[in-house]
């Protein structure tokens, strides 16, 4: 009886988490005053990064060949889940001097 009860929480946890990697985290980058903050961050494979535009003008989040958001209006967000390691340099296609990098390990 004891061992059956102890098995229940583990089974429930597996069901709740489903196919989501155990370590996946939601990481946020804000866009404010023509700046990505933080401009550089390190995440794990499986993590999702969400960019949110807090400026009054549109911005985009573009990493050549990797991901490309639509123009984000004020308070719009864009999310990308990183499934492979590497350095993902990105920029705003409307203001190319706005740059950032996500390092996935
Ligand atoms: Cu921009």
PDB file of C-alpha atoms and ligand atoms in Angstrom:
ATOM      1  CA  UNK A   1       0.000   0.000   0.000  1.00  0.00           C
ATOM      2  CA  UNK A   2       2.764   2.355   0.992  1.00  0.00           C
ATOM      3  CA  UNK A   3       4.695   1.838  -2.256  1.00  0.00           C
ATOM      4  CA  UNK A   4       1.585   2.303  -4.390  1.00  0.00           C
ATOM      5  CA  UNK A   5       0.861   5.649  -2.752  1.00  0.00           C
ATOM      6  CA  UNK A   6       4.406   6.813  -3.199  1.00  0.00           C
ATOM      7  CA  UNK A   7       4.171   6.057  -6.919  1.00  0.00           C
ATOM      8  CA  UNK A   8       1.175   8.324  -7.430  1.00  0.00           C
ATOM      9  CA  UNK A   9       2.847  11.754  -7.216  1.00  0.00           C
ATOM     10  CA  UNK A  10       5.465  10.741  -9.771  1.00  0.00           C
ATOM     11  CA  UNK A  11       2.843   9.479 -12.231  1.00  0.00           C
ATOM     12  CA  UNK A  12       0.823  12.649 -11.751  1.00  0.00           C
ATOM     13  CA  UNK A  13       3.882  14.794 -12.389  1.00  0.00           C
ATOM     14  CA  UNK A  14       4.617  12.957 -15.632  1.00  0.00           C
ATOM     15  CA  UNK A  15       1.048  13.492 -16.793  1.00  0.00           C
ATOM     16  CA  UNK A  16       1.106  17.192 -15.928  1.00  0.00           C
ATOM     17  CA  UNK A  17       4.406  17.877 -17.648  1.00  0.00           C
ATOM     18  CA  UNK A  18       3.625  15.772 -20.692  1.00  0.00           C
ATOM     19  CA  UNK A  19       6.144  16.191 -23.508  1.00  0.00           C
ATOM     20  CA  UNK A  20       7.515  19.473 -22.183  1.00  0.00           C
ATOM     21  CA  UNK A  21      11.191  19.215 -21.265  1.00  0.00           C
ATOM     22  CA  UNK A  22      11.604  19.275 -17.494  1.00  0.00           C
ATOM     23  CA  UNK A  23      14.000  22.201 -17.549  1.00  0.00           C
ATOM     24  CA  UNK A  24      12.104  24.432 -19.975  1.00  0.00           C
ATOM     25  CA  UNK A  25      11.820  27.976 -18.703  1.00  0.00           C
ATOM     26  CA  UNK A  26      10.018  31.040 -19.967  1.00  0.00           C
ATOM     27  CA  UNK A  27      12.466  33.888 -20.430  1.00  0.00           C
ATOM     28  CA  UNK A  28      11.447  37.438 -21.202  1.00  0.00           C
ATOM     29  CA  UNK A  29      13.200  40.146 -23.197  1.00  0.00           C
ATOM     30  CA  UNK A  30      11.739  43.624 -23.210  1.00  0.00           C
ATOM     31  CA  UNK A  31      12.062  46.111 -26.037  1.00  0.00           C
ATOM     32  CA  UNK A  32      12.284  49.590 -24.591  1.00  0.00           C
ATOM     33  CA  UNK A  33      13.718  52.807 -25.965  1.00  0.00           C
ATOM     34  CA  UNK A  34      15.128  51.059 -29.069  1.00  0.00           C
ATOM     35  CA  UNK A  35      16.956  48.511 -26.926  1.00  0.00           C
ATOM     36  CA  UNK A  36      16.608  44.793 -26.296  1.00  0.00           C
ATOM     37  CA  UNK A  37      16.952  44.103 -22.566  1.00  0.00           C
ATOM     38  CA  UNK A  38      18.790  42.014 -21.756  1.00  0.00           C
ATOM     39  CA  UNK A  39      20.644  42.314 -25.064  1.00  0.00           C
ATOM     40  CA  UNK A  40      22.540  39.121 -24.317  1.00  0.00           C
ATOM     41  CA  UNK A  41      21.227  36.109 -22.498  1.00  0.00           C
ATOM     42  CA  UNK A  42      22.057  32.456 -22.091  1.00  0.00           C
ATOM     43  CA  UNK A  43      19.334  29.799 -22.125  1.00  0.00           C
ATOM     44  CA  UNK A  44      19.078  26.019 -22.298  1.00  0.00           C
ATOM     45  CA  UNK A  45      17.890  23.958 -25.244  1.00  0.00           C
ATOM     46  CA  UNK A  46      14.103  23.764 -24.954  1.00  0.00           C
ATOM     47  CA  UNK A  47      13.700  27.186 -23.371  1.00  0.00           C
ATOM     48  CA  UNK A  48      11.277  29.694 -24.842  1.00  0.00           C
ATOM     49  CA  UNK A  49      12.158  33.371 -25.083  1.00  0.00           C
ATOM     50  CA  UNK A  50       9.398  35.955 -25.360  1.00  0.00           C
ATOM     51  CA  UNK A  51      10.092  39.460 -26.595  1.00  0.00           C
ATOM     52  CA  UNK A  52       7.595  42.200 -25.724  1.00  0.00           C
ATOM     53  CA  UNK A  53       7.630  45.645 -27.292  1.00  0.00           C
ATOM     54  CA  UNK A  54       7.144  48.467 -24.786  1.00  0.00           C
ATOM     55  CA  UNK A  55       7.900  51.254 -27.253  1.00  0.00           C
ATOM     56  CA  UNK A  56       5.250  53.330 -28.978  1.00  0.00           C
ATOM     57  CA  UNK A  57       6.570  52.378 -32.397  1.00  0.00           C
ATOM     58  CA  UNK A  58       6.805  48.944 -34.044  1.00  0.00           C
ATOM     59  CA  UNK A  59       9.847  46.714 -33.777  1.00  0.00           C
ATOM     60  CA  UNK A  60      10.683  43.260 -35.105  1.00  0.00           C
ATOM     61  CA  UNK A  61      12.830  40.397 -33.839  1.00  0.00           C
ATOM     62  CA  UNK A  62      14.764  38.758 -36.674  1.00  0.00           C
ATOM     63  CA  UNK A  63      17.510  36.136 -36.601  1.00  0.00           C
ATOM     64  CA  UNK A  64      18.639  35.398 -40.152  1.00  0.00           C
ATOM     65  CA  UNK A  65      17.488  31.937 -41.191  1.00  0.00           C
ATOM     66  CA  UNK A  66      16.242  31.131 -37.679  1.00  0.00           C
ATOM     67  CA  UNK A  67      13.193  33.181 -36.741  1.00  0.00           C
ATOM     68  CA  UNK A  68      11.384  36.333 -37.784  1.00  0.00           C
ATOM     69  CA  UNK A  69       8.573  38.109 -35.977  1.00  0.00           C
ATOM     70  CA  UNK A  70       5.978  40.264 -37.577  1.00  0.00           C
ATOM     71  CA  UNK A  71       6.119  43.973 -36.750  1.00  0.00           C
ATOM     72  CA  UNK A  72       5.285  44.136 -33.058  1.00  0.00           C
ATOM     73  CA  UNK A  73       3.072  47.037 -32.043  1.00  0.00           C
ATOM     74  CA  UNK A  74       3.079  48.367 -28.488  1.00  0.00           C
ATOM     75  CA  UNK A  75       2.715  45.523 -25.972  1.00  0.00           C
ATOM     76  CA  UNK A  76       2.783  42.861 -28.699  1.00  0.00           C
ATOM     77  CA  UNK A  77       4.904  39.796 -28.019  1.00  0.00           C
ATOM     78  CA  UNK A  78       6.818  37.240 -30.042  1.00  0.00           C
ATOM     79  CA  UNK A  79       8.006  33.890 -28.704  1.00  0.00           C
ATOM     80  CA  UNK A  80      10.545  31.405 -30.000  1.00  0.00           C
ATOM     81  CA  UNK A  81      11.532  28.047 -28.551  1.00  0.00           C
ATOM     82  CA  UNK A  82      15.194  27.183 -29.026  1.00  0.00           C
ATOM     83  CA  UNK A  83      15.610  23.510 -29.949  1.00  0.00           C
ATOM     84  CA  UNK A  84      19.294  23.553 -30.894  1.00  0.00           C
ATOM     85  CA  UNK A  85      22.365  24.965 -29.204  1.00  0.00           C
ATOM     86  CA  UNK A  86      24.343  27.850 -30.652  1.00  0.00           C
ATOM     87  CA  UNK A  87      24.544  31.630 -30.695  1.00  0.00           C
ATOM     88  CA  UNK A  88      21.480  33.258 -32.212  1.00  0.00           C
ATOM     89  CA  UNK A  89      22.261  36.845 -33.143  1.00  0.00           C
ATOM     90  CA  UNK A  90      19.165  38.873 -33.869  1.00  0.00           C
ATOM     91  CA  UNK A  91      18.162  42.416 -34.708  1.00  0.00           C
ATOM     92  CA  UNK A  92      15.204  44.647 -35.470  1.00  0.00           C
ATOM     93  CA  UNK A  93      14.714  44.790 -39.231  1.00  0.00           C
ATOM     94  CA  UNK A  94      13.205  48.271 -38.892  1.00  0.00           C
ATOM     95  CA  UNK A  95      16.116  49.610 -36.843  1.00  0.00           C
ATOM     96  CA  UNK A  96      19.124  47.408 -37.659  1.00  0.00           C
ATOM     97  CA  UNK A  97      21.260  49.058 -34.996  1.00  0.00           C
ATOM     98  CA  UNK A  98      19.066  47.263 -32.433  1.00  0.00           C
ATOM     99  CA  UNK A  99      20.811  43.955 -31.856  1.00  0.00           C
ATOM    100  CA  UNK A 100      20.879  41.150 -29.347  1.00  0.00           C
ATOM    101  CA  UNK A 101      22.046  37.587 -28.974  1.00  0.00           C
ATOM    102  CA  UNK A 102      20.610  34.477 -27.365  1.00  0.00           C
ATOM    103  CA  UNK A 103      23.210  31.883 -26.446  1.00  0.00           C
ATOM    104  CA  UNK A 104      21.675  28.427 -26.272  1.00  0.00           C
ATOM    105  CA  UNK A 105      23.635  25.739 -24.457  1.00  0.00           C
TER     106      UNK A 105
HETATM  107 CU1  LIG B   1      12.964  48.502 -34.039  1.00  0.00          CU
END
